[in-house]
PDB file of C-alpha atoms in Angstrom:
ATOM      1  CA  LEU W 626     351.869 111.566 288.396  1.00  0.00           C
ATOM      2  CA  ARG W 627     354.356 112.557 285.680  1.00  0.00           C
ATOM      3  CA  GLY W 628     354.634 111.805 282.006  1.00  0.00           C
ATOM      4  CA  ILE W 629     351.656 109.444 281.788  1.00  0.00           C
ATOM      5  CA  ARG W 630     349.080 109.193 279.012  1.00  0.00           C
ATOM      6  CA  PHE W 631     345.723 107.965 280.329  1.00  0.00           C
ATOM      7  CA  GLN W 632     343.716 106.802 277.334  1.00  0.00           C
ATOM      8  CA  HIS W 633     340.654 104.687 276.456  1.00  0.00           C
ATOM      9  CA  SER W 634     339.539 103.898 279.992  1.00  0.00           C
ATOM     10  CA  ASP W 635     335.883 102.868 280.230  1.00  0.00           C
ATOM     11  CA  GLN W 636     335.446 105.379 283.051  1.00  0.00           C
ATOM     12  CA  HIS W 637     337.612 108.290 284.213  1.00  0.00           C
ATOM     13  CA  GLY W 638     341.202 108.701 283.111  1.00  0.00           C
ATOM     14  CA  VAL W 639     342.080 109.308 286.762  1.00  0.00           C
ATOM     15  CA  LEU W 640     339.726 109.337 289.755  1.00  0.00           C
ATOM     16  CA  LEU W 641     341.266 110.863 292.886  1.00  0.00           C
ATOM     17  CA  LEU W 642     339.636 109.881 296.171  1.00  0.00           C
ATOM     18  CA  ASP W 643     341.670 111.597 298.903  1.00  0.00           C
ATOM     19  CA  GLY W 644     345.015 113.124 299.863  1.00  0.00           C
ATOM     20  CA  ALA W 645     347.133 115.540 297.823  1.00  0.00           C
ATOM     21  CA  THR W 646     348.063 115.007 294.173  1.00  0.00           C
ATOM     22  CA  LEU W 647     350.531 116.631 291.765  1.00  0.00           C
ATOM     23  CA  ILE W 648     350.052 115.979 288.031  1.00  0.00           C
ATOM     24  CA  GLU W 649     352.668 117.129 285.510  1.00  0.00           C
ATOM     25  CA  ASP W 650     353.214 116.504 281.792  1.00  0.00           C
ATOM     26  CA  CYS W 651     350.239 114.141 281.467  1.00  0.00           C
ATOM     27  CA  ALA W 652     347.610 113.643 278.779  1.00  0.00           C
ATOM     28  CA  PHE W 653     344.060 112.416 279.394  1.00  0.00           C
ATOM     29  CA  VAL W 654     342.600 111.269 276.100  1.00  0.00           C
ATOM     30  CA  GLU W 655     339.307 109.647 275.053  1.00  0.00           C
ATOM     31  CA  ASN W 656     338.283 108.162 278.388  1.00  0.00           C
ATOM     32  CA  GLY W 657     334.682 107.311 279.293  1.00  0.00           C
ATOM     33  CA  VAL W 658     333.482 107.456 275.707  1.00  0.00           C
ATOM     34  CA  GLY W 659     330.297 105.542 274.915  1.00  0.00           C
ATOM     35  CA  VAL W 660     330.126 103.728 278.260  1.00  0.00           C
ATOM     36  CA  VAL W 661     330.283 106.216 281.124  1.00  0.00           C
ATOM     37  CA  ASN W 662     330.652 109.956 280.812  1.00  0.00           C
ATOM     38  CA  GLY W 663     334.087 109.712 282.355  1.00  0.00           C
ATOM     39  CA  SER W 664     336.272 112.752 282.914  1.00  0.00           C
ATOM     40  CA  GLY W 665     339.930 113.039 282.091  1.00  0.00           C
ATOM     41  CA  VAL W 666     340.607 113.914 285.738  1.00  0.00           C
ATOM     42  CA  ALA W 667     337.962 113.690 288.457  1.00  0.00           C
ATOM     43  CA  THR W 668     338.264 114.400 292.179  1.00  0.00           C
ATOM     44  CA  ASN W 669     335.888 113.856 295.056  1.00  0.00           C
ATOM     45  CA  LEU W 670     335.291 116.032 298.110  1.00  0.00           C
ATOM     46  CA  ASN W 671     337.891 114.242 300.254  1.00  0.00           C
ATOM     47  CA  VAL W 672     340.817 115.341 298.098  1.00  0.00           C
ATOM     48  CA  GLU W 673     342.780 117.947 300.035  1.00  0.00           C
ATOM     49  CA  SER W 674     344.700 119.492 297.169  1.00  0.00           C
ATOM     50  CA  LEU W 675     345.302 119.121 293.449  1.00  0.00           C
ATOM     51  CA  VAL W 676     348.001 120.748 291.317  1.00  0.00           C
ATOM     52  CA  VAL W 677     348.017 120.178 287.543  1.00  0.00           C
ATOM     53  CA  ARG W 678     350.794 121.561 285.343  1.00  0.00           C
ATOM     54  CA  ARG W 679     351.720 121.220 281.660  1.00  0.00           C
ATOM     55  CA  SER W 680     348.919 118.755 280.922  1.00  0.00           C
ATOM     56  CA  THR W 681     346.097 118.273 278.400  1.00  0.00           C
ATOM     57  CA  SER W 682     342.638 116.717 278.635  1.00  0.00           C
ATOM     58  CA  THR W 683     340.835 116.067 275.356  1.00  0.00           C
ATOM     59  CA  GLY W 684     338.208 113.849 273.780  1.00  0.00           C
ATOM     60  CA  ASN W 685     336.852 112.469 277.059  1.00  0.00           C
ATOM     61  CA  GLY W 686     333.169 111.558 277.262  1.00  0.00           C
ATOM     62  CA  GLY W 687     332.546 113.710 280.331  1.00  0.00           C
ATOM     63  CA  ASP W 688     334.510 116.686 281.628  1.00  0.00           C
ATOM     64  CA  GLY W 689     338.108 117.423 280.820  1.00  0.00           C
ATOM     65  CA  PHE W 690     338.802 118.268 284.458  1.00  0.00           C
ATOM     66  CA  SER W 691     336.133 117.799 287.146  1.00  0.00           C
ATOM     67  CA  VAL W 692     337.631 119.532 290.156  1.00  0.00           C
ATOM     68  CA  SER W 693     336.305 119.524 293.713  1.00  0.00           C
ATOM     69  CA  ALA W 694     339.503 119.345 295.761  1.00  0.00           C
ATOM     70  CA  ALA W 695     339.553 121.954 298.531  1.00  0.00           C
ATOM     71  CA  ILE W 696     342.676 123.589 297.048  1.00  0.00           C
ATOM     72  CA  SER W 697     343.058 123.209 293.277  1.00  0.00           C
ATOM     73  CA  THR W 698     345.653 124.874 291.057  1.00  0.00           C
ATOM     74  CA  LEU W 699     345.871 124.484 287.277  1.00  0.00           C
ATOM     75  CA  GLU W 700     348.724 126.089 285.332  1.00  0.00           C
ATOM     76  CA  ASN W 701     349.748 125.714 281.688  1.00  0.00           C
ATOM     77  CA  VAL W 702     346.814 123.378 281.053  1.00  0.00           C
ATOM     78  CA  THR W 703     344.814 122.725 277.869  1.00  0.00           C
ATOM     79  CA  ALA W 704     341.247 121.386 277.938  1.00  0.00           C
ATOM     80  CA  THR W 705     339.427 120.986 274.634  1.00  0.00           C
ATOM     81  CA  GLY W 706     336.972 118.777 272.805  1.00  0.00           C
ATOM     82  CA  ASN W 707     335.527 117.002 275.845  1.00  0.00           C
ATOM     83  CA  GLY W 708     331.928 115.768 275.944  1.00  0.00           C
ATOM     84  CA  LEU W 709     330.554 117.908 278.778  1.00  0.00           C
ATOM     85  CA  MET W 710     332.575 120.760 280.316  1.00  0.00           C
ATOM     86  CA  GLU W 711     336.221 121.382 279.586  1.00  0.00           C
ATOM     87  CA  ILE W 712     336.668 122.330 283.268  1.00  0.00           C
ATOM     88  CA  ARG W 713     334.061 121.907 285.993  1.00  0.00           C
ATOM     89  CA  TRP W 714     334.788 123.490 289.378  1.00  0.00           C
ATOM     90  CA  GLY W 715     332.609 122.752 292.366  1.00  0.00           C
ATOM     91  CA  GLY W 716     331.762 120.821 295.480  1.00  0.00           C
ATOM     92  CA  ASN W 717     328.892 120.639 297.927  1.00  0.00           C
ATOM     93  CA  GLY W 718     328.891 124.219 299.177  1.00  0.00           C
ATOM     94  CA  ALA W 719     329.821 123.232 302.737  1.00  0.00           C
ATOM     95  CA  LEU W 720     333.554 123.829 302.316  1.00  0.00           C
ATOM     96  CA  THR W 721     335.732 126.807 301.484  1.00  0.00           C
ATOM     97  CA  TYR W 722     337.396 126.210 298.137  1.00  0.00           C
ATOM     98  CA  VAL W 723     340.545 127.825 296.774  1.00  0.00           C
ATOM     99  CA  PHE W 724     340.587 127.385 292.989  1.00  0.00           C
ATOM    100  CA  SER W 725     342.932 128.998 290.465  1.00  0.00           C
ATOM    101  CA  CYS W 726     343.774 128.673 286.787  1.00  0.00           C
ATOM    102  CA  ASN W 727     346.807 130.475 285.318  1.00  0.00           C
ATOM    103  CA  HIS W 728     347.779 130.229 281.643  1.00  0.00           C
ATOM    104  CA  CYS W 729     344.936 127.830 280.878  1.00  0.00           C
ATOM    105  CA  THR W 730     343.553 127.281 277.381  1.00  0.00           C
ATOM    106  CA  VAL W 731     339.923 126.200 277.604  1.00  0.00           C
ATOM    107  CA  ALA W 732     338.423 125.786 274.171  1.00  0.00           C
ATOM    108  CA  ASP W 733     335.580 124.219 272.278  1.00  0.00           C
ATOM    109  CA  PRO W 734     336.920 123.203 268.846  1.00  0.00           C
ATOM    110  CA  GLY W 735     334.030 125.128 267.291  1.00  0.00           C
ATOM    111  CA  GLY W 736     334.482 128.146 269.569  1.00  0.00           C
ATOM    112  CA  VAL W 737     330.947 127.887 270.980  1.00  0.00           C
ATOM    113  CA  GLY W 738     329.179 126.134 273.847  1.00  0.00           C
ATOM    114  CA  ASP W 739     329.552 126.097 277.626  1.00  0.00           C
ATOM    115  CA  GLU W 740     333.153 125.221 278.429  1.00  0.00           C
ATOM    116  CA  MET W 741     333.687 126.116 282.088  1.00  0.00           C
ATOM    117  CA  ARG W 742     331.279 125.744 285.004  1.00  0.00           C
ATOM    118  CA  VAL W 743     331.774 127.027 288.535  1.00  0.00           C
ATOM    119  CA  GLY W 744     329.238 125.405 290.831  1.00  0.00           C
ATOM    120  CA  PHE W 745     330.530 126.379 294.265  1.00  0.00           C
ATOM    121  CA  GLY W 746     333.394 128.588 295.370  1.00  0.00           C
ATOM    122  CA  THR W 747     335.522 131.208 293.675  1.00  0.00           C
ATOM    123  CA  VAL W 748     337.923 130.488 290.833  1.00  0.00           C
ATOM    124  CA  THR W 749     340.711 132.992 290.184  1.00  0.00           C
ATOM    125  CA  LEU W 750     341.576 133.073 286.487  1.00  0.00           C
ATOM    126  CA  SER W 751     344.648 134.804 285.115  1.00  0.00           C
ATOM    127  CA  ASN W 752     346.406 134.908 281.750  1.00  0.00           C
ATOM    128  CA  SER W 753     343.945 132.367 280.357  1.00  0.00           C
ATOM    129  CA  ILE W 754     341.889 131.812 277.210  1.00  0.00           C
ATOM    130  CA  VAL W 755     338.251 130.726 277.181  1.00  0.00           C
ATOM    131  CA  SER W 756     336.960 129.981 273.693  1.00  0.00           C
ATOM    132  CA  GLY W 757     333.295 129.300 274.373  1.00  0.00           C
ATOM    133  CA  SER W 758     331.427 130.434 277.471  1.00  0.00           C
ATOM    134  CA  CYS W 759     331.275 130.133 281.254  1.00  0.00           C
ATOM    135  CA  VAL W 760     328.357 128.963 283.397  1.00  0.00           C
ATOM    136  CA  LEU W 761     328.007 129.989 287.034  1.00  0.00           C
ATOM    137  CA  GLY W 762     326.024 128.135 289.655  1.00  0.00           C
ATOM    138  CA  THR W 763     324.162 129.936 292.415  1.00  0.00           C
ATOM    139  CA  ASN W 764     327.302 129.962 294.581  1.00  0.00           C
ATOM    140  CA  GLY W 765     329.874 130.086 291.803  1.00  0.00           C
ATOM    141  CA  VAL W 766     332.125 133.091 291.179  1.00  0.00           C
ATOM    142  CA  ILE W 767     334.963 133.828 288.762  1.00  0.00           C
ATOM    143  CA  ASP W 768     337.482 136.373 290.002  1.00  0.00           C
ATOM    144  CA  SER W 769     339.675 137.729 287.242  1.00  0.00           C
ATOM    145  CA  ALA W 770     343.254 138.652 288.053  1.00  0.00           C
ATOM    146  CA  GLY W 771     343.674 140.023 284.521  1.00  0.00           C
ATOM    147  CA  GLY W 772     345.263 138.983 281.266  1.00  0.00           C
ATOM    148  CA  ASN W 773     342.317 136.778 280.234  1.00  0.00           C
ATOM    149  CA  VAL W 774     340.691 136.442 276.814  1.00  0.00           C
ATOM    150  CA  GLU W 775     337.121 135.293 276.152  1.00  0.00           C
ATOM    151  CA  SER W 776     335.766 134.543 272.690  1.00  0.00           C
ATOM    152  CA  PRO W 777     333.205 135.164 271.356  1.00  0.00           C
ATOM    153  CA  GLY W 778     331.125 136.476 274.269  1.00  0.00           C
ATOM    154  CA  ASN W 779     331.360 138.018 277.733  1.00  0.00           C
ATOM    155  CA  THR W 780     330.160 135.416 280.248  1.00  0.00           C
ATOM    156  CA  CYS W 781     333.179 134.728 282.466  1.00  0.00           C
ATOM    157  CA  GLN W 782     333.159 137.846 284.691  1.00  0.00           C
ATOM    158  CA  PHE W 783     336.434 139.050 283.177  1.00  0.00           C
ATOM    159  CA  ASP W 784     336.271 142.620 284.450  1.00  0.00           C
ATOM    160  CA  GLN W 785     339.860 143.839 284.606  1.00  0.00           C
ATOM    161  CA  GLY W 786     341.256 146.443 282.247  1.00  0.00           C
ATOM    162  CA  THR W 787     343.741 143.906 280.907  1.00  0.00           C
ATOM    163  CA  ASP W 788     341.031 141.366 280.078  1.00  0.00           C
ATOM    164  CA  GLN W 789     339.680 141.042 276.551  1.00  0.00           C
ATOM    165  CA  THR W 790     336.084 139.925 276.013  1.00  0.00           C
ATOM    166  CA  GLY W 791     333.787 139.668 273.026  1.00  0.00           C
ATOM    167  CA  VAL W 792     336.768 138.689 270.893  1.00  0.00           C
ATOM    168  CA  ALA W 793     335.900 137.317 267.472  1.00  0.00           C
ATOM    169  CA  ALA W 794     337.275 133.872 266.661  1.00  0.00           C
ATOM    170  CA  VAL W 795     339.286 135.316 263.780  1.00  0.00           C
ATOM    171  CA  ASP W 796     340.987 137.730 266.181  1.00  0.00           C
ATOM    172  CA  LEU W 797     341.715 135.015 268.738  1.00  0.00           C
ATOM    173  CA  ALA W 798     343.175 132.915 265.908  1.00  0.00           C
ATOM    174  CA  LEU W 799     343.619 129.876 268.131  1.00  0.00           C
ATOM    175  CA  GLY W 800     345.094 126.901 266.312  1.00  0.00           C
ATOM    176  CA  LEU W 801     343.855 123.323 266.468  1.00  0.00           C
ATOM    177  CA  LEU W 802     345.130 120.872 269.056  1.00  0.00           C
ATOM    178  CA  GLY W 803     348.326 119.244 267.878  1.00  0.00           C
ATOM    179  CA  GLY W 804     351.937 118.354 268.511  1.00  0.00           C
ATOM    180  CA  ASN W 805     353.759 121.662 268.870  1.00  0.00           C
ATOM    181  CA  GLY W 806     356.745 120.513 270.910  1.00  0.00           C
ATOM    182  CA  GLY W 807     356.902 119.250 274.450  1.00  0.00           C
ATOM    183  CA  LEU W 808     355.233 116.207 275.939  1.00  0.00           C
ATOM    184  CA  THR W 809     351.550 117.115 275.534  1.00  0.00           C
ATOM    185  CA  PRO W 810     349.417 118.439 272.654  1.00  0.00           C
ATOM    186  CA  THR W 811     348.674 122.158 272.678  1.00  0.00           C
ATOM    187  CA  MET W 812     346.818 124.925 270.820  1.00  0.00           C
ATOM    188  CA  VAL W 813     349.008 127.710 269.457  1.00  0.00           C
ATOM    189  CA  PRO W 814     347.772 131.293 268.859  1.00  0.00           C
ATOM    190  CA  GLY W 815     348.222 132.257 265.236  1.00  0.00           C
ATOM    191  CA  PRO W 816     349.810 135.427 263.810  1.00  0.00           C
ATOM    192  CA  GLY W 817     348.053 138.557 265.021  1.00  0.00           C
ATOM    193  CA  SER W 818     346.179 136.784 267.819  1.00  0.00           C
ATOM    194  CA  VAL W 819     345.031 139.049 270.646  1.00  0.00           C
ATOM    195  CA  ALA W 820     346.469 136.444 273.041  1.00  0.00           C
ATOM    196  CA  ILE W 821     350.005 137.397 271.997  1.00  0.00           C
ATOM    197  CA  GLY W 822     351.407 139.660 274.700  1.00  0.00           C
ATOM    198  CA  GLY W 823     347.986 139.662 276.359  1.00  0.00           C
ATOM    199  CA  ALA W 824     349.044 138.346 279.758  1.00  0.00           C
ATOM    200  CA  ILE W 825     349.789 140.209 282.986  1.00  0.00           C
ATOM    201  CA  ASP W 826     353.574 140.335 283.230  1.00  0.00           C
ATOM    202  CA  ALA W 827     353.614 139.948 287.007  1.00  0.00           C
ATOM    203  CA  LEU W 828     351.688 136.673 286.697  1.00  0.00           C
ATOM    204  CA  CYS W 829     353.651 135.175 283.788  1.00  0.00           C
ATOM    205  CA  ALA W 830     354.725 131.634 284.582  1.00  0.00           C
ATOM    206  CA  VAL W 831     358.397 130.792 284.141  1.00  0.00           C
ATOM    207  CA  GLU W 832     357.631 128.439 281.250  1.00  0.00           C
ATOM    208  CA  ASP W 833     354.726 127.372 279.072  1.00  0.00           C
ATOM    209  CA  GLN W 834     353.037 123.989 278.699  1.00  0.00           C
ATOM    210  CA  ARG W 835     355.837 122.781 276.426  1.00  0.00           C
ATOM    211  CA  SER W 836     358.562 123.879 278.896  1.00  0.00           C
ATOM    212  CA  VAL W 837     359.427 126.858 276.668  1.00  0.00           C
ATOM    213  CA  ALA W 838     360.678 129.847 278.671  1.00  0.00           C
ATOM    214  CA  ARG W 839     358.166 132.695 278.736  1.00  0.00           C
ATOM    215  CA  SER W 840     359.154 136.233 277.830  1.00  0.00           C
ATOM    216  CA  THR W 841     358.517 139.259 280.038  1.00  0.00           C
ATOM    217  CA  GLU W 842     355.564 140.198 277.811  1.00  0.00           C
ATOM    218  CA  CYS W 843     354.059 136.750 277.721  1.00  0.00           C
ATOM    219  CA  GLU W 844     351.037 135.272 275.992  1.00  0.00           C
ATOM    220  CA  SER W 845     347.629 134.501 277.436  1.00  0.00           C
ATOM    221  CA  GLY W 846     346.919 130.787 277.367  1.00  0.00           C
ATOM    222  CA  ALA W 847     349.126 127.735 277.726  1.00  0.00           C
ATOM    223  CA  VAL W 848     351.544 128.387 274.839  1.00  0.00           C
ATOM    224  CA  GLU W 849     354.309 130.979 274.530  1.00  0.00           C
ATOM    225  CA  LEU W 850     355.421 131.955 271.030  1.00  0.00           C
ATOM    226  CA  ALA W 851     358.869 133.213 272.029  1.00  0.00           C
ATOM    227  CA  GLY W 852     361.764 130.790 272.271  1.00  0.00           C
ATOM    228  CA  VAL W 853     362.355 127.394 270.713  1.00  0.00           C
ATOM    229  CA  PRO W 854     359.871 124.598 271.443  1.00  0.00           C
ATOM    230  CA  VAL W 855     361.173 121.506 273.137  1.00  0.00           C
ATOM    231  CA  PRO W 856     361.120 118.625 270.599  1.00  0.00           C
ATOM    232  CA  ILE W 857     358.232 116.184 270.891  1.00  0.00           C
ATOM    233  CA  THR W 858     359.369 113.225 272.918  1.00  0.00           C
ATOM    234  CA  GLU W 859     356.993 110.279 273.273  1.00  0.00           C
ATOM    235  CA  THR W 860     358.201 109.026 276.635  1.00  0.00           C
ATOM    236  CA  TYR W 861     354.778 108.422 278.173  1.00  0.00           C
ATOM    237  CA  SER W 862     353.959 105.511 280.368  1.00  0.00           C
ATOM    238  CA  ARG W 863     350.666 104.483 278.792  1.00  0.00           C
ATOM    239  CA  VAL W 864     347.664 103.491 280.887  1.00  0.00           C
ATOM    240  CA  GLY W 865     344.398 102.092 279.595  1.00  0.00           C
ATOM    241  CA  LEU W 866     345.488 101.043 276.107  1.00  0.00           C
TER     242      LEU W 866
END
């Protein structure tokens, strides 16, 4: 799936039932509101793998991303303002899950509340921002690879020397969701944000969510401040309008 805006569905924006799926440059907006607590993206246990890049999930009645594919990779992804969790990782506990999130921006607009839940399995987070808090199930683990920022608390098991926890909202200085170049809405760190240069260089993605090239001392989260943003281009195929 590429360049599609899934909006105003009565249920999920996308429900994946099996197989392997790649999602790039998509937006999942205001699905499952007032009827069913639908997620922007939802997978069931038969999905073998899921890769999501340069995409945003916002304003959905349920979760932004509800992920239970055996192998799930999110990179340069923004999840904010959804009704339940921004990202929910899990399954039934009978399988071995491989979850990862690199350069993700996971944020409650108010900077509080539970934003990420890991029910089963281990999620490796790197170079990401969590504005809000994490919730771990009995069999849920977050493994930090470094370069992560949590504000305002310390709930996400970010335990590497390059992680930053207990960061005040004013020091995170994360902007509101908006059109900042590229195909999907993003949240840009403001001047002086601790996210600027906060990532692990070895794990810096080649580009950010807007397809802007990342520098060698790149930012935590989905947006890189270096370089020139790609102009906003509304070339979505629209589904659910």
